[in-house]
Amino acid sequence: MISQNSFIPGALKSLLEWRVWLYLGLQDVKARFRRSAIGPLWILINLAMMVLGAGVVYGVLLKQPMAEFLPYLTCGLIVWGFLVSSFVEGGYAFVGSEGYIKQFSFPKQIYLFRVLVSLFVVMLVGVVALAGTLLFFDRFNPMGWLYALPGVGILLIAGLGHITLSAYLSARFRDLPHALTGIFQVLFFVTPIMFPVTMLKDRGLDFVYKYNPLYYLVDVIRFPILEGTFAVKQDYMFCAAYLSLLWLVCLVLASKMDKKVVYML
Amino acid sequence: MSDISVVLRDASVVFTGRTDLVGRIRNTILRRPAASNTQEYTINALSNVNLSITRGERVGLIGLNGAGKSTLLKVMARIYPTTSGSAQTSGHVCPMFEFATGFEMNQSGWDNIKIRALLLGLKPREIKDKMQEIAEFSELGEFLNYPVRTYSAGMFIRLAFSVSTAINPEVLLLDEVMGAGDINFAHKAQERMKKFMTQGKILVFSSHSPDLVSDFCERTIWLEKGKIRMDGKTDQVLKAYSENYSASV
């Protein structure tokens, strides 16, 4: 008999098939740059242009010391890019794998992991730029990178949750990825990426980041790398609360929709 | 460990959907009566299908277009969950359906072989061992080095067929793929298919060719409008099938 809930068994089975999704995810990254001359270097170039262009202007506007502001901005942008993609590209996890889903008997959750792999690889390329920036300003602290590891774990679990949520909902509502692109453009300006948190605090605008889970997901990685120590305890607690809520919603939604998804493609 | 089998009990598949959501909203706002082409639709692709296929059986599926042959195969492949009733397939499934989709267009033939083989459940080591044999059977030669978007329809079929038949399937499900490719390849493909079927596992395939069905299957299921019209010995079912449709002409 078919069990009532096909999402959880499917997800567990997919996890064991790591070879398949790891390969598919890596192929996606390769395919994205296949016919370009410098390939993944574009990730670095685009990041560098953003950091130099926006960084210098905003740094001056906001009267920030460059040695602090540029690494802050670089790190924030990398994590932000991952978060946005987890929602937007997650929306195409099932829609884009339709040909496979309708042809092979694999649990479709492997296509969620597939997206996570390619997003993570893109983020790792950005990390090279971050290391370069930190070395340039002589602020590279290896211990800080170790302290950031729990944050990376949190980010991956959150990213998989975003992908799951977006993949199921977008199979039903194809407008979602487009809407999310716009929403995240707005969120970018209310999340401390382009400006330091202290500026909000000084002006009594704490609420802008205090109730913004995206800020905490960024900070548990950015703070350790820049300051060489763990982020404040509340950050981790807030992340844990967010992850629990996110995955609760994911489990309910995915379990409900799992059997219907193939008919929506 | 359950033996290899396919069992369906009261299995039904209902497709539901809406045509033109935007048009409907516009009609609501403008208070126009909804046109009949913007309604919800339901299609009973399969209705209360009961069947049981056991190890060693080769079953043909016949029926007109839209009778539910492909849907039934996808239910057996665990791709379509039943909307009511149950379907259970025990054993490693090898589905061979629409060969025109499921390719990474910008990647080479070799990459696509590897991806398809992984999705069919082969381990990377097995793929390495079989890669050369798959490539040779496909006769694609140097085309394997090119991105598959340069392939012709027939070449896609060669590639997909070569990969799918290189594995050792327990339950082989085929949808209208026999006689694929040009004359040469179709002949080779048939030889290869015959080899498969002597392995004493389950084969289910849909076809519009009575000759193929009677060559390969001792049992045939005739589907009509999502229901089983007849399920029995191939010669009897084929006879009834052709009589039914020649009488109506």
XYZ file of N, CA and C in Angstrom, chain A residues 1-2 13 17 19-20 23-24 27-28 30-31 34-35 99-106 108 110-111 114 172 258-260 262-263, chain B residues 9 13 15 18 74 77 79-81 86-88 93 95 97-98 101-102 104 106-108 111 114-116 118-121 124 149:
192
model
N 0.842 -1.200 0.000
C 0.000 0.000 0.000
C 0.878 1.252 0.000
N 0.384 2.268 -0.621
C 1.103 3.535 -0.602
C 0.856 4.198 0.742
N 14.881 8.946 1.182
C 15.441 8.138 0.113
C 16.359 8.999 -0.768
N 20.546 9.042 -1.943
C 20.992 9.079 -3.344
C 21.849 10.308 -3.590
N 24.726 10.764 -4.551
C 25.539 10.788 -5.769
C 24.773 11.428 -6.917
N 23.488 11.106 -6.977
C 22.683 11.600 -8.097
C 22.529 13.110 -8.034
N 25.807 15.094 -8.428
C 26.242 15.157 -9.824
C 25.381 16.130 -10.628
N 24.063 16.027 -10.464
C 23.162 16.922 -11.202
C 23.421 18.381 -10.850
N 26.631 19.529 -12.369
C 26.442 19.692 -13.815
C 25.710 20.998 -14.129
N 24.764 21.365 -13.258
C 24.021 22.605 -13.468
C 24.954 23.812 -13.460
N 28.170 23.752 -14.063
C 29.003 23.657 -15.264
C 28.231 24.127 -16.493
N 26.982 23.668 -16.589
C 26.177 23.997 -17.770
C 25.908 25.494 -17.856
N 28.841 26.945 -19.500
C 29.475 26.123 -20.524
C 29.994 26.904 -21.715
N 29.199 27.811 -22.211
C 29.628 28.470 -23.446
C 30.187 29.859 -23.192
N 10.951 17.155 -17.077
C 11.301 16.064 -17.984
C 11.779 14.831 -17.237
N 12.530 15.042 -16.173
C 13.017 13.913 -15.377
C 11.912 13.340 -14.505
N 11.169 14.233 -13.862
C 10.152 13.777 -12.911
C 9.138 12.872 -13.598
N 8.783 13.216 -14.856
C 7.766 12.435 -15.551
C 8.333 11.199 -16.237
N 9.641 11.027 -16.173
C 10.227 9.898 -16.888
C 10.860 8.863 -16.003
N 11.337 9.293 -14.842
C 12.071 8.367 -13.991
C 11.363 8.188 -12.651
N 11.573 7.015 -12.069
C 10.841 6.674 -10.854
C 11.480 7.230 -9.586
N 12.464 8.099 -9.722
C 13.139 8.624 -8.535
C 12.221 9.502 -7.697
N 11.055 12.732 -6.137
C 11.351 14.028 -6.743
C 12.120 14.958 -5.823
N 15.003 14.660 -4.875
C 16.409 14.828 -5.277
C 16.592 16.143 -6.027
N 15.517 16.653 -6.647
C 15.656 17.895 -7.407
C 15.716 19.109 -6.486
N 19.356 19.030 -5.541
C 20.090 19.441 -6.736
C 20.266 20.958 -6.775
N 2.458 25.018 -8.330
C 1.036 25.362 -8.405
C 0.842 26.799 -8.922
N 2.594 16.691 -1.964
C 3.577 15.827 -2.613
C 3.005 14.989 -3.750
N 1.811 14.434 -3.527
C 1.247 13.555 -4.554
C 0.622 14.326 -5.706
N 0.410 15.612 -5.503
C -0.268 16.381 -6.542
C 0.711 17.051 -7.484
N 3.192 16.203 -9.385
C 3.457 15.690 -10.729
C 2.318 16.041 -11.693
N 1.106 16.163 -11.159
C -0.033 16.514 -12.012
C -0.091 18.008 -12.330
N -5.236 -1.928 -7.430
C -6.584 -2.207 -6.918
C -7.426 -0.950 -7.007
N -7.079 7.571 -11.762
C -6.322 8.810 -11.887
C -7.240 9.852 -12.517
N -7.315 13.770 -13.670
C -6.604 15.034 -13.893
C -7.599 16.162 -13.706
N -7.546 23.971 -14.637
C -8.358 25.096 -15.067
C -7.768 25.597 -16.359
N 2.600 5.050 -16.287
C 3.208 5.968 -15.318
C 2.771 5.664 -13.892
N 4.935 2.909 -12.885
C 6.316 3.355 -12.668
C 6.461 4.195 -11.406
N 5.334 7.052 -10.977
C 5.480 8.470 -11.301
C 4.174 9.198 -10.998
N 3.069 8.641 -11.427
C 1.762 9.206 -11.083
C 1.214 8.479 -9.865
N 0.982 9.192 -8.766
C 0.284 8.568 -7.646
C -1.188 8.405 -8.032
N -5.314 1.927 -5.065
C -3.906 1.766 -4.750
C -3.141 1.118 -5.895
N -1.856 1.384 -5.910
C -0.978 0.786 -6.908
C 0.317 0.426 -6.223
N 0.748 -0.803 -6.419
C 2.014 -1.188 -5.807
C 2.887 -1.911 -6.818
N 12.309 -0.542 -11.149
C 11.560 -0.170 -12.344
C 12.455 0.525 -13.364
N 11.590 2.679 -16.527
C 10.594 3.240 -17.422
C 11.239 3.762 -18.699
N 9.791 6.097 -21.409
C 8.660 6.871 -21.905
C 9.139 7.890 -22.916
N 8.410 9.009 -22.958
C 8.703 10.077 -23.914
C 10.210 10.349 -24.024
N 12.053 14.192 -24.058
C 12.307 15.128 -22.962
C 13.316 14.532 -21.988
N 13.709 15.360 -21.021
C 14.620 14.869 -20.008
C 16.061 14.825 -20.455
N 19.655 17.293 -20.923
C 20.303 18.572 -20.649
C 20.860 19.054 -21.975
N 22.402 21.561 -23.223
C 23.726 22.152 -23.458
C 24.864 21.235 -23.061
N 24.516 20.035 -22.602
C 25.586 19.136 -22.188
C 25.792 18.053 -23.239
N 26.960 17.459 -23.185
C 27.329 16.505 -24.230
C 26.543 15.198 -24.100
N 27.673 13.273 -21.047
C 27.084 13.760 -19.794
C 25.653 13.276 -19.646
N 25.423 9.725 -18.622
C 25.691 9.553 -17.201
C 24.488 9.964 -16.358
N 23.869 11.103 -16.722
C 22.716 11.573 -15.957
C 21.567 10.567 -16.032
N 21.265 10.103 -17.240
C 20.158 9.159 -17.394
C 20.449 7.855 -16.656
N 22.310 7.485 -14.008
C 22.151 7.731 -12.570
C 20.677 7.716 -12.197
N 19.859 8.361 -13.030
C 18.430 8.444 -12.724
C 17.739 7.097 -12.876
N 18.356 6.192 -13.621
C 17.795 4.851 -13.729
C 18.292 3.951 -12.604
N 19.126 4.515 -11.725
C 19.521 3.776 -10.539
C 20.850 3.050 -10.636
N 27.723 4.833 -9.864
C 28.772 5.434 -10.707
C 29.778 4.414 -11.240
N 21.806 19.383 -27.970
C 20.870 20.228 -28.717
C 21.132 20.148 -30.213
